[in-house]
JSON list of C-alpha atoms in Angstrom, two decimals:
[
{"chain": "A", "resi": 1, "resn": "MET", "atom": "CA", "xyz": [19.60, -66.48, 6.94]},
{"chain": "A", "resi": 2, "resn": "LYS", "atom": "CA", "xyz": [17.47, -66.38, 10.03]},
{"chain": "A", "resi": 3, "resn": "GLN", "atom": "CA", "xyz": [17.13, -62.91, 11.56]},
{"chain": "A", "resi": 4, "resn": "ASN", "atom": "CA", "xyz": [17.51, -62.50, 15.29]},
{"chain": "A", "resi": 5, "resn": "ARG", "atom": "CA", "xyz": [14.15, -61.44, 16.61]},
{"chain": "A", "resi": 6, "resn": "PHE", "atom": "CA", "xyz": [15.85, -59.11, 19.09]},
{"chain": "A", "resi": 7, "resn": "SER", "atom": "CA", "xyz": [17.99, -57.28, 16.50]},
{"chain": "A", "resi": 8, "resn": "GLY", "atom": "CA", "xyz": [15.39, -54.61, 15.85]},
{"chain": "A", "resi": 9, "resn": "GLN", "atom": "CA", "xyz": [14.75, -53.78, 19.49]},
{"chain": "A", "resi": 10, "resn": "PRO", "atom": "CA", "xyz": [17.26, -50.88, 19.83]},
{"chain": "A", "resi": 11, "resn": "PHE", "atom": "CA", "xyz": [15.81, -49.21, 16.74]},
{"chain": "A", "resi": 12, "resn": "THR", "atom": "CA", "xyz": [12.26, -49.73, 18.02]},
{"chain": "A", "resi": 13, "resn": "LEU", "atom": "CA", "xyz": [13.21, -48.26, 21.39]},
{"chain": "A", "resi": 14, "resn": "ALA", "atom": "CA", "xyz": [14.74, -45.20, 19.71]},
{"chain": "A", "resi": 15, "resn": "LEU", "atom": "CA", "xyz": [11.56, -44.61, 17.72]},
{"chain": "A", "resi": 16, "resn": "TRP", "atom": "CA", "xyz": [9.50, -44.96, 20.87]},
{"chain": "A", "resi": 17, "resn": "LEU", "atom": "CA", "xyz": [11.63, -42.32, 22.61]},
{"chain": "A", "resi": 18, "resn": "ILE", "atom": "CA", "xyz": [11.34, -39.92, 19.69]},
{"chain": "A", "resi": 19, "resn": "PHE", "atom": "CA", "xyz": [7.60, -40.20, 19.16]},
{"chain": "A", "resi": 20, "resn": "PHE", "atom": "CA", "xyz": [6.47, -40.49, 22.77]},
{"chain": "A", "resi": 21, "resn": "LEU", "atom": "CA", "xyz": [8.94, -39.01, 25.21]},
{"chain": "A", "resi": 22, "resn": "VAL", "atom": "CA", "xyz": [10.19, -36.00, 23.25]},
{"chain": "A", "resi": 23, "resn": "PRO", "atom": "CA", "xyz": [6.75, -34.62, 22.36]},
{"chain": "A", "resi": 24, "resn": "VAL", "atom": "CA", "xyz": [5.74, -34.78, 26.02]},
{"chain": "A", "resi": 25, "resn": "ASN", "atom": "CA", "xyz": [8.74, -32.64, 27.01]},
{"chain": "A", "resi": 26, "resn": "VAL", "atom": "CA", "xyz": [8.17, -30.19, 24.17]},
{"chain": "A", "resi": 27, "resn": "GLN", "atom": "CA", "xyz": [4.47, -29.96, 24.93]},
{"chain": "A", "resi": 28, "resn": "ALA", "atom": "CA", "xyz": [5.21, -29.31, 28.61]},
{"chain": "A", "resi": 29, "resn": "GLU", "atom": "CA", "xyz": [7.49, -26.41, 27.67]},
{"chain": "A", "resi": 30, "resn": "LEU", "atom": "CA", "xyz": [4.94, -24.96, 25.23]},
{"chain": "A", "resi": 31, "resn": "ASN", "atom": "CA", "xyz": [2.23, -24.98, 27.91]},
{"chain": "A", "resi": 32, "resn": "ALA", "atom": "CA", "xyz": [4.19, -23.50, 30.83]},
{"chain": "A", "resi": 33, "resn": "TRP", "atom": "CA", "xyz": [6.31, -20.52, 31.82]},
{"chain": "A", "resi": 34, "resn": "THR", "atom": "CA", "xyz": [9.91, -21.74, 31.84]},
{"chain": "A", "resi": 35, "resn": "TYR", "atom": "CA", "xyz": [13.09, -20.34, 33.38]},
{"chain": "A", "resi": 36, "resn": "GLN", "atom": "CA", "xyz": [16.34, -20.78, 31.45]},
{"chain": "A", "resi": 37, "resn": "GLN", "atom": "CA", "xyz": [19.99, -19.79, 31.73]},
{"chain": "A", "resi": 38, "resn": "GLU", "atom": "CA", "xyz": [22.28, -19.42, 28.72]},
{"chain": "A", "resi": 39, "resn": "LYS", "atom": "CA", "xyz": [25.57, -17.81, 27.65]},
{"chain": "A", "resi": 40, "resn": "ASP", "atom": "CA", "xyz": [26.01, -15.07, 25.10]},
{"chain": "A", "resi": 41, "resn": "ARG", "atom": "CA", "xyz": [28.04, -16.47, 22.19]},
{"chain": "A", "resi": 42, "resn": "LEU", "atom": "CA", "xyz": [29.90, -13.20, 21.63]},
{"chain": "A", "resi": 43, "resn": "THR", "atom": "CA", "xyz": [30.63, -12.07, 25.19]},
{"chain": "A", "resi": 44, "resn": "ASN", "atom": "CA", "xyz": [30.46, -15.48, 26.90]},
{"chain": "A", "resi": 45, "resn": "LEU", "atom": "CA", "xyz": [28.47, -13.78, 29.67]},
{"chain": "A", "resi": 46, "resn": "ALA", "atom": "CA", "xyz": [25.67, -15.72, 31.34]},
{"chain": "A", "resi": 47, "resn": "TYR", "atom": "CA", "xyz": [22.11, -14.42, 31.22]},
{"chain": "A", "resi": 48, "resn": "SER", "atom": "CA", "xyz": [18.72, -15.73, 32.25]},
{"chain": "A", "resi": 49, "resn": "PHE", "atom": "CA", "xyz": [15.19, -15.38, 31.00]},
{"chain": "A", "resi": 50, "resn": "VAL", "atom": "CA", "xyz": [11.67, -16.63, 31.53]},
{"chain": "A", "resi": 51, "resn": "ARG", "atom": "CA", "xyz": [9.64, -17.63, 28.46]},
{"chain": "A", "resi": 52, "resn": "SER", "atom": "CA", "xyz": [5.87, -17.74, 28.18]},
{"chain": "A", "resi": 53, "resn": "PRO", "atom": "CA", "xyz": [3.77, -20.65, 26.92]},
{"chain": "A", "resi": 54, "resn": "MET", "atom": "CA", "xyz": [2.31, -20.50, 23.43]},
{"chain": "A", "resi": 55, "resn": "PRO", "atom": "CA", "xyz": [-1.15, -18.98, 22.91]},
{"chain": "A", "resi": 56, "resn": "GLN", "atom": "CA", "xyz": [-3.99, -21.33, 22.10]},
{"chain": "A", "resi": 57, "resn": "ARG", "atom": "CA", "xyz": [-3.51, -22.76, 18.62]},
{"chain": "A", "resi": 58, "resn": "GLY", "atom": "CA", "xyz": [-6.05, -21.96, 15.97]},
{"chain": "A", "resi": 59, "resn": "LEU", "atom": "CA", "xyz": [-7.21, -18.77, 17.69]},
{"chain": "A", "resi": 60, "resn": "TYR", "atom": "CA", "xyz": [-4.03, -16.71, 17.88]},
{"chain": "A", "resi": 61, "resn": "ASP", "atom": "CA", "xyz": [-0.62, -16.21, 16.33]},
{"chain": "A", "resi": 62, "resn": "ASN", "atom": "CA", "xyz": [2.47, -17.95, 17.72]},
{"chain": "A", "resi": 63, "resn": "ILE", "atom": "CA", "xyz": [3.55, -15.08, 19.97]},
{"chain": "A", "resi": 64, "resn": "ARG", "atom": "CA", "xyz": [5.82, -15.73, 22.94]},
{"chain": "A", "resi": 65, "resn": "LEU", "atom": "CA", "xyz": [6.98, -13.34, 25.64]},
{"chain": "A", "resi": 66, "resn": "GLU", "atom": "CA", "xyz": [10.26, -13.27, 27.52]},
{"chain": "A", "resi": 67, "resn": "ILE", "atom": "CA", "xyz": [11.57, -11.35, 30.50]},
{"chain": "A", "resi": 68, "resn": "MET", "atom": "CA", "xyz": [15.34, -11.30, 30.37]},
{"chain": "A", "resi": 69, "resn": "CYS", "atom": "CA", "xyz": [18.10, -10.37, 32.79]},
{"chain": "A", "resi": 70, "resn": "LYS", "atom": "CA", "xyz": [21.25, -9.59, 30.81]},
{"chain": "A", "resi": 71, "resn": "GLN", "atom": "CA", "xyz": [24.25, -7.74, 32.21]},
{"chain": "A", "resi": 72, "resn": "ASN", "atom": "CA", "xyz": [22.17, -6.99, 35.29]},
{"chain": "A", "resi": 73, "resn": "LYS", "atom": "CA", "xyz": [19.51, -5.21, 33.20]},
{"chain": "A", "resi": 74, "resn": "LEU", "atom": "CA", "xyz": [15.91, -6.24, 32.56]},
{"chain": "A", "resi": 75, "resn": "GLN", "atom": "CA", "xyz": [14.39, -6.51, 29.11]},
{"chain": "A", "resi": 76, "resn": "PHE", "atom": "CA", "xyz": [10.83, -7.29, 28.03]},
{"chain": "A", "resi": 77, "resn": "VAL", "atom": "CA", "xyz": [11.00, -9.33, 24.81]},
{"chain": "A", "resi": 78, "resn": "VAL", "atom": "CA", "xyz": [8.37, -10.44, 22.32]},
{"chain": "A", "resi": 79, "resn": "ASP", "atom": "CA", "xyz": [8.84, -13.09, 19.64]},
{"chain": "A", "resi": 80, "resn": "GLY", "atom": "CA", "xyz": [6.20, -12.82, 16.92]},
{"chain": "A", "resi": 81, "resn": "ASN", "atom": "CA", "xyz": [7.42, -15.87, 14.97]},
{"chain": "A", "resi": 82, "resn": "ALA", "atom": "CA", "xyz": [6.69, -13.76, 11.88]},
{"chain": "A", "resi": 83, "resn": "LEU", "atom": "CA", "xyz": [7.92, -10.59, 10.19]},
{"chain": "A", "resi": 84, "resn": "ILE", "atom": "CA", "xyz": [7.44, -7.60, 12.51]},
{"chain": "A", "resi": 85, "resn": "ALA", "atom": "CA", "xyz": [9.86, -5.00, 11.13]},
{"chain": "A", "resi": 86, "resn": "SER", "atom": "CA", "xyz": [13.35, -4.73, 9.70]},
{"chain": "A", "resi": 87, "resn": "GLN", "atom": "CA", "xyz": [16.27, -5.18, 12.08]},
{"chain": "A", "resi": 88, "resn": "ASN", "atom": "CA", "xyz": [16.71, -2.48, 14.72]},
{"chain": "A", "resi": 89, "resn": "ARG", "atom": "CA", "xyz": [13.47, -0.73, 13.77]},
{"chain": "A", "resi": 90, "resn": "PRO", "atom": "CA", "xyz": [10.67, 0.56, 16.03]},
{"chain": "A", "resi": 91, "resn": "PHE", "atom": "CA", "xyz": [7.21, -0.96, 16.16]},
{"chain": "A", "resi": 92, "resn": "GLU", "atom": "CA", "xyz": [4.13, -0.72, 18.34]},
{"chain": "A", "resi": 93, "resn": "MET", "atom": "CA", "xyz": [2.78, -3.32, 20.70]},
{"chain": "A", "resi": 94, "resn": "ASP", "atom": "CA", "xyz": [-0.20, -3.21, 23.07]},
{"chain": "A", "resi": 95, "resn": "TYR", "atom": "CA", "xyz": [-0.85, -5.50, 25.99]},
{"chain": "A", "resi": 96, "resn": "GLN", "atom": "CA", "xyz": [-3.90, -5.92, 28.19]},
{"chain": "A", "resi": 97, "resn": "ILE", "atom": "CA", "xyz": [-4.04, -7.70, 31.53]},
{"chain": "A", "resi": 98, "resn": "ASP", "atom": "CA", "xyz": [-7.41, -9.39, 31.99]},
{"chain": "A", "resi": 99, "resn": "ARG", "atom": "CA", "xyz": [-10.02, -6.68, 31.24]},
{"chain": "A", "resi": 100, "resn": "ARG", "atom": "CA", "xyz": [-8.00, -3.68, 32.32]},
{"chain": "A", "resi": 101, "resn": "SER", "atom": "CA", "xyz": [-7.12, -0.75, 30.12]},
{"chain": "A", "resi": 102, "resn": "PRO", "atom": "CA", "xyz": [-4.64, -1.60, 27.32]},
{"chain": "A", "resi": 103, "resn": "VAL", "atom": "CA", "xyz": [-1.06, -0.38, 27.66]},
{"chain": "A", "resi": 104, "resn": "ALA", "atom": "CA", "xyz": [0.86, 0.83, 24.59]},
{"chain": "A", "resi": 105, "resn": "LEU", "atom": "CA", "xyz": [4.56, 0.03, 24.27]},
{"chain": "A", "resi": 106, "resn": "LYS", "atom": "CA", "xyz": [7.25, 1.31, 21.92]},
{"chain": "A", "resi": 107, "resn": "MET", "atom": "CA", "xyz": [9.41, -1.67, 20.98]},
{"chain": "A", "resi": 108, "resn": "ASN", "atom": "CA", "xyz": [12.46, -2.19, 18.78]},
{"chain": "A", "resi": 109, "resn": "THR", "atom": "CA", "xyz": [13.47, -5.25, 16.81]},
{"chain": "A", "resi": 110, "resn": "PHE", "atom": "CA", "xyz": [16.90, -6.66, 17.63]},
{"chain": "A", "resi": 111, "resn": "ASN", "atom": "CA", "xyz": [19.89, -5.95, 15.40]},
{"chain": "A", "resi": 112, "resn": "ASP", "atom": "CA", "xyz": [19.85, -9.53, 14.11]},
{"chain": "A", "resi": 113, "resn": "SER", "atom": "CA", "xyz": [16.13, -10.29, 13.94]},
{"chain": "A", "resi": 114, "resn": "LYS", "atom": "CA", "xyz": [12.98, -9.20, 12.13]},
{"chain": "A", "resi": 115, "resn": "GLN", "atom": "CA", "xyz": [10.74, -11.34, 14.33]},
{"chain": "A", "resi": 116, "resn": "ARG", "atom": "CA", "xyz": [11.90, -10.47, 17.85]},
{"chain": "A", "resi": 117, "resn": "GLY", "atom": "CA", "xyz": [11.68, -7.14, 19.61]},
{"chain": "A", "resi": 118, "resn": "TYR", "atom": "CA", "xyz": [12.37, -5.67, 23.01]},
{"chain": "A", "resi": 119, "resn": "THR", "atom": "CA", "xyz": [12.05, -2.72, 25.36]},
{"chain": "A", "resi": 120, "resn": "ASP", "atom": "CA", "xyz": [14.12, -1.96, 28.42]},
{"chain": "A", "resi": 121, "resn": "GLU", "atom": "CA", "xyz": [11.88, 0.89, 29.60]},
{"chain": "A", "resi": 122, "resn": "ASN", "atom": "CA", "xyz": [9.39, 0.47, 32.46]},
{"chain": "A", "resi": 123, "resn": "VAL", "atom": "CA", "xyz": [9.98, -3.29, 32.53]},
{"chain": "A", "resi": 124, "resn": "THR", "atom": "CA", "xyz": [9.26, -3.50, 36.27]},
{"chain": "A", "resi": 125, "resn": "SER", "atom": "CA", "xyz": [5.87, -1.86, 35.65]},
{"chain": "A", "resi": 126, "resn": "ILE", "atom": "CA", "xyz": [5.07, -4.45, 32.96]},
{"chain": "A", "resi": 127, "resn": "ILE", "atom": "CA", "xyz": [6.09, -7.26, 35.31]},
{"chain": "A", "resi": 128, "resn": "THR", "atom": "CA", "xyz": [3.99, -5.79, 38.14]},
{"chain": "A", "resi": 129, "resn": "ASP", "atom": "CA", "xyz": [0.98, -5.80, 35.82]},
{"chain": "A", "resi": 130, "resn": "MET", "atom": "CA", "xyz": [1.64, -9.39, 34.76]},
{"chain": "A", "resi": 131, "resn": "LEU", "atom": "CA", "xyz": [2.00, -10.68, 38.31]},
{"chain": "A", "resi": 132, "resn": "SER", "atom": "CA", "xyz": [-1.37, -9.22, 39.26]},
{"chain": "A", "resi": 133, "resn": "GLY", "atom": "CA", "xyz": [-3.42, -10.80, 36.47]},
{"chain": "A", "resi": 134, "resn": "GLN", "atom": "CA", "xyz": [-4.67, -14.09, 35.09]},
{"chain": "A", "resi": 135, "resn": "ALA", "atom": "CA", "xyz": [-3.91, -13.59, 31.39]},
{"chain": "A", "resi": 136, "resn": "ILE", "atom": "CA", "xyz": [-2.15, -11.15, 29.09]},
{"chain": "A", "resi": 137, "resn": "PHE", "atom": "CA", "xyz": [-3.47, -10.27, 25.64]},
{"chain": "A", "resi": 138, "resn": "VAL", "atom": "CA", "xyz": [-0.84, -9.05, 23.17]},
{"chain": "A", "resi": 139, "resn": "ARG", "atom": "CA", "xyz": [-1.32, -7.17, 19.91]},
{"chain": "A", "resi": 140, "resn": "ILE", "atom": "CA", "xyz": [1.52, -6.26, 17.51]},
{"chain": "A", "resi": 141, "resn": "THR", "atom": "CA", "xyz": [1.22, -4.03, 14.44]},
{"chain": "A", "resi": 142, "resn": "THR", "atom": "CA", "xyz": [3.81, -5.06, 11.86]},
{"chain": "A", "resi": 143, "resn": "MET", "atom": "CA", "xyz": [5.54, -2.95, 9.20]},
{"chain": "A", "resi": 144, "resn": "ILE", "atom": "CA", "xyz": [3.09, -4.24, 6.58]},
{"chain": "A", "resi": 145, "resn": "LYS", "atom": "CA", "xyz": [0.15, -3.32, 8.85]},
{"chain": "A", "resi": 146, "resn": "LYS", "atom": "CA", "xyz": [-0.59, -6.91, 9.71]},
{"chain": "A", "resi": 147, "resn": "VAL", "atom": "CA", "xyz": [-1.89, -7.40, 13.25]},
{"chain": "A", "resi": 148, "resn": "LEU", "atom": "CA", "xyz": [-0.51, -10.29, 15.32]},
{"chain": "A", "resi": 149, "resn": "THR", "atom": "CA", "xyz": [-2.41, -11.27, 18.45]},
{"chain": "A", "resi": 150, "resn": "GLY", "atom": "CA", "xyz": [-2.08, -13.73, 21.28]},
{"chain": "A", "resi": 151, "resn": "SER", "atom": "CA", "xyz": [-3.71, -14.42, 24.63]},
{"chain": "A", "resi": 152, "resn": "ILE", "atom": "CA", "xyz": [-1.26, -16.00, 27.09]},
{"chain": "A", "resi": 153, "resn": "SER", "atom": "CA", "xyz": [-2.10, -17.48, 30.45]},
{"chain": "A", "resi": 154, "resn": "LEU", "atom": "CA", "xyz": [-0.18, -16.04, 33.42]},
{"chain": "A", "resi": 155, "resn": "ASN", "atom": "CA", "xyz": [-0.79, -19.15, 35.49]},
{"chain": "A", "resi": 156, "resn": "GLY", "atom": "CA", "xyz": [2.55, -20.35, 36.86]},
{"chain": "A", "resi": 157, "resn": "ALA", "atom": "CA", "xyz": [4.42, -17.23, 35.75]},
{"chain": "A", "resi": 158, "resn": "GLU", "atom": "CA", "xyz": [5.27, -15.83, 39.19]},
{"chain": "A", "resi": 159, "resn": "GLY", "atom": "CA", "xyz": [7.93, -18.36, 40.23]},
{"chain": "A", "resi": 160, "resn": "PRO", "atom": "CA", "xyz": [10.02, -18.24, 37.02]},
{"chain": "A", "resi": 161, "resn": "ILE", "atom": "CA", "xyz": [9.68, -14.44, 36.74]},
{"chain": "A", "resi": 162, "resn": "LYS", "atom": "CA", "xyz": [10.90, -13.95, 40.31]},
{"chain": "A", "resi": 163, "resn": "LYS", "atom": "CA", "xyz": [13.96, -16.08, 39.53]},
{"chain": "A", "resi": 164, "resn": "VAL", "atom": "CA", "xyz": [14.87, -13.69, 36.72]},
{"chain": "A", "resi": 165, "resn": "LEU", "atom": "CA", "xyz": [14.27, -10.70, 38.99]},
{"chain": "A", "resi": 166, "resn": "SER", "atom": "CA", "xyz": [16.54, -12.25, 41.60]},
{"chain": "A", "resi": 167, "resn": "ASP", "atom": "CA", "xyz": [19.26, -12.69, 38.95]},
{"chain": "A", "resi": 168, "resn": "CYS", "atom": "CA", "xyz": [19.04, -8.93, 38.36]},
{"chain": "A", "resi": 169, "resn": "GLY", "atom": "CA", "xyz": [19.26, -8.20, 42.09]},
{"chain": "A", "resi": 170, "resn": "ILE", "atom": "CA", "xyz": [15.58, -7.31, 42.48]},
{"chain": "A", "resi": 171, "resn": "SER", "atom": "CA", "xyz": [13.92, -8.86, 45.53]},
{"chain": "A", "resi": 172, "resn": "GLU", "atom": "CA", "xyz": [10.67, -6.90, 45.54]},
{"chain": "A", "resi": 173, "resn": "LEU", "atom": "CA", "xyz": [8.73, -4.84, 43.02]},
{"chain": "A", "resi": 174, "resn": "THR", "atom": "CA", "xyz": [7.16, -1.53, 43.90]},
{"chain": "A", "resi": 175, "resn": "PRO", "atom": "CA", "xyz": [3.60, -1.48, 42.56]},
{"chain": "A", "resi": 176, "resn": "GLN", "atom": "CA", "xyz": [3.04, 1.26, 39.99]},
{"chain": "A", "resi": 177, "resn": "LYS", "atom": "CA", "xyz": [-0.67, 1.45, 39.37]},
{"chain": "A", "resi": 178, "resn": "ALA", "atom": "CA", "xyz": [-1.08, 5.18, 38.87]},
{"chain": "A", "resi": 179, "resn": "ALA", "atom": "CA", "xyz": [-1.22, 4.91, 35.06]},
{"chain": "A", "resi": 180, "resn": "ASP", "atom": "CA", "xyz": [-3.94, 2.28, 35.24]},
{"chain": "A", "resi": 181, "resn": "ASP", "atom": "CA", "xyz": [-6.01, 4.06, 37.89]},
{"chain": "A", "resi": 182, "resn": "TYR", "atom": "CA", "xyz": [-7.40, 6.59, 35.41]},
{"chain": "A", "resi": 183, "resn": "SER", "atom": "CA", "xyz": [-7.43, 5.50, 31.80]},
{"chain": "A", "resi": 184, "resn": "LYS", "atom": "CA", "xyz": [-8.18, 7.39, 28.59]},
{"chain": "A", "resi": 185, "resn": "ALA", "atom": "CA", "xyz": [-11.52, 5.58, 28.31]},
{"chain": "A", "resi": 186, "resn": "GLN", "atom": "CA", "xyz": [-12.47, 6.64, 31.84]},
{"chain": "A", "resi": 187, "resn": "PHE", "atom": "CA", "xyz": [-11.49, 10.24, 31.09]},
{"chain": "A", "resi": 188, "resn": "GLU", "atom": "CA", "xyz": [-13.62, 10.30, 27.94]},
{"chain": "A", "resi": 189, "resn": "GLU", "atom": "CA", "xyz": [-16.55, 8.87, 29.87]},
{"chain": "A", "resi": 190, "resn": "ASP", "atom": "CA", "xyz": [-16.24, 11.46, 32.63]},
{"chain": "A", "resi": 191, "resn": "TYR", "atom": "CA", "xyz": [-15.65, 14.26, 30.14]},
{"chain": "A", "resi": 192, "resn": "GLY", "atom": "CA", "xyz": [-18.89, 13.39, 28.34]},
{"chain": "A", "resi": 193, "resn": "LYS", "atom": "CA", "xyz": [-20.84, 13.88, 31.56]},
{"chain": "A", "resi": 194, "resn": "LEU", "atom": "CA", "xyz": [-19.69, 17.49, 31.96]},
{"chain": "A", "resi": 195, "resn": "SER", "atom": "CA", "xyz": [-21.58, 20.54, 30.79]},
{"chain": "A", "resi": 196, "resn": "VAL", "atom": "CA", "xyz": [-20.29, 22.47, 27.79]},
{"chain": "A", "resi": 197, "resn": "GLU", "atom": "CA", "xyz": [-18.87, 25.14, 30.07]},
{"chain": "A", "resi": 198, "resn": "GLN", "atom": "CA", "xyz": [-17.08, 22.57, 32.23]},
{"chain": "A", "resi": 199, "resn": "GLN", "atom": "CA", "xyz": [-15.68, 20.84, 29.15]},
{"chain": "A", "resi": 200, "resn": "GLN", "atom": "CA", "xyz": [-14.21, 24.15, 27.98]},
{"chain": "A", "resi": 201, "resn": "GLN", "atom": "CA", "xyz": [-12.59, 24.63, 31.39]},
{"chain": "A", "resi": 202, "resn": "VAL", "atom": "CA", "xyz": [-11.05, 21.15, 31.20]},
{"chain": "A", "resi": 203, "resn": "LEU", "atom": "CA", "xyz": [-9.76, 21.78, 27.68]},
{"chain": "A", "resi": 204, "resn": "GLN", "atom": "CA", "xyz": [-8.15, 25.05, 28.75]},
{"chain": "A", "resi": 205, "resn": "ARG", "atom": "CA", "xyz": [-6.38, 23.30, 31.61]},
{"chain": "A", "resi": 206, "resn": "LEU", "atom": "CA", "xyz": [-5.25, 20.48, 29.33]},
{"chain": "A", "resi": 207, "resn": "LYS", "atom": "CA", "xyz": [-3.91, 23.05, 26.87]},
{"chain": "A", "resi": 208, "resn": "VAL", "atom": "CA", "xyz": [-1.74, 24.56, 29.60]},
{"chain": "A", "resi": 209, "resn": "ILE", "atom": "CA", "xyz": [-0.49, 21.11, 30.65]},
{"chain": "A", "resi": 210, "resn": "MET", "atom": "CA", "xyz": [0.33, 20.16, 27.05]},
{"chain": "A", "resi": 211, "resn": "GLN", "atom": "CA", "xyz": [2.27, 23.39, 26.53]},
{"chain": "A", "resi": 212, "resn": "GLU", "atom": "CA", "xyz": [4.27, 22.74, 29.69]},
{"chain": "A", "resi": 213, "resn": "LEU", "atom": "CA", "xyz": [5.14, 19.24, 28.49]},
{"chain": "A", "resi": 214, "resn": "LYS", "atom": "CA", "xyz": [6.50, 20.40, 25.14]}
]
């Protein structure tokens, strides 16, 4: 029986779409900051988030960042794509914008995930830092003391991030640079330049400050 030479065309076209078109779309999403809107399956409430591109393969772990607006509240989210800690457990994460001083964050894994964590504290400060830099370096210490790292470009992040801010009713961020103006490293450098007597005076003042903070 002679086969119609056109009978295989639909199948060939489908393969072409799978192997050529789909990877292009996936690759575009992996290499860019993307804005998305979804609905919570439990509450049916809409929420939005911006997701970071993947770090460069071969050099870093598959870490992705998200800034989420849910129930009119901002969250900073990290997805380690690997075990970080048990559900609803604290862990530590550091981020560094360009070559500035690192910033330490206290994060918590979600109730239903060991790979994703979040913080809802000082999120606007984190966003302000991100919008003023070229790249963000992320380091996560897991429960088994494994260190996950990733360097993520901030190119193209501003537009999608501002959409999420707008969803949360935030039109403008107030810069908060005080914490970065004088870092621990700068203090240690300046402290080392003091005389022994001056160092003792600084330590006495710090002791008073520490007692007041307790």
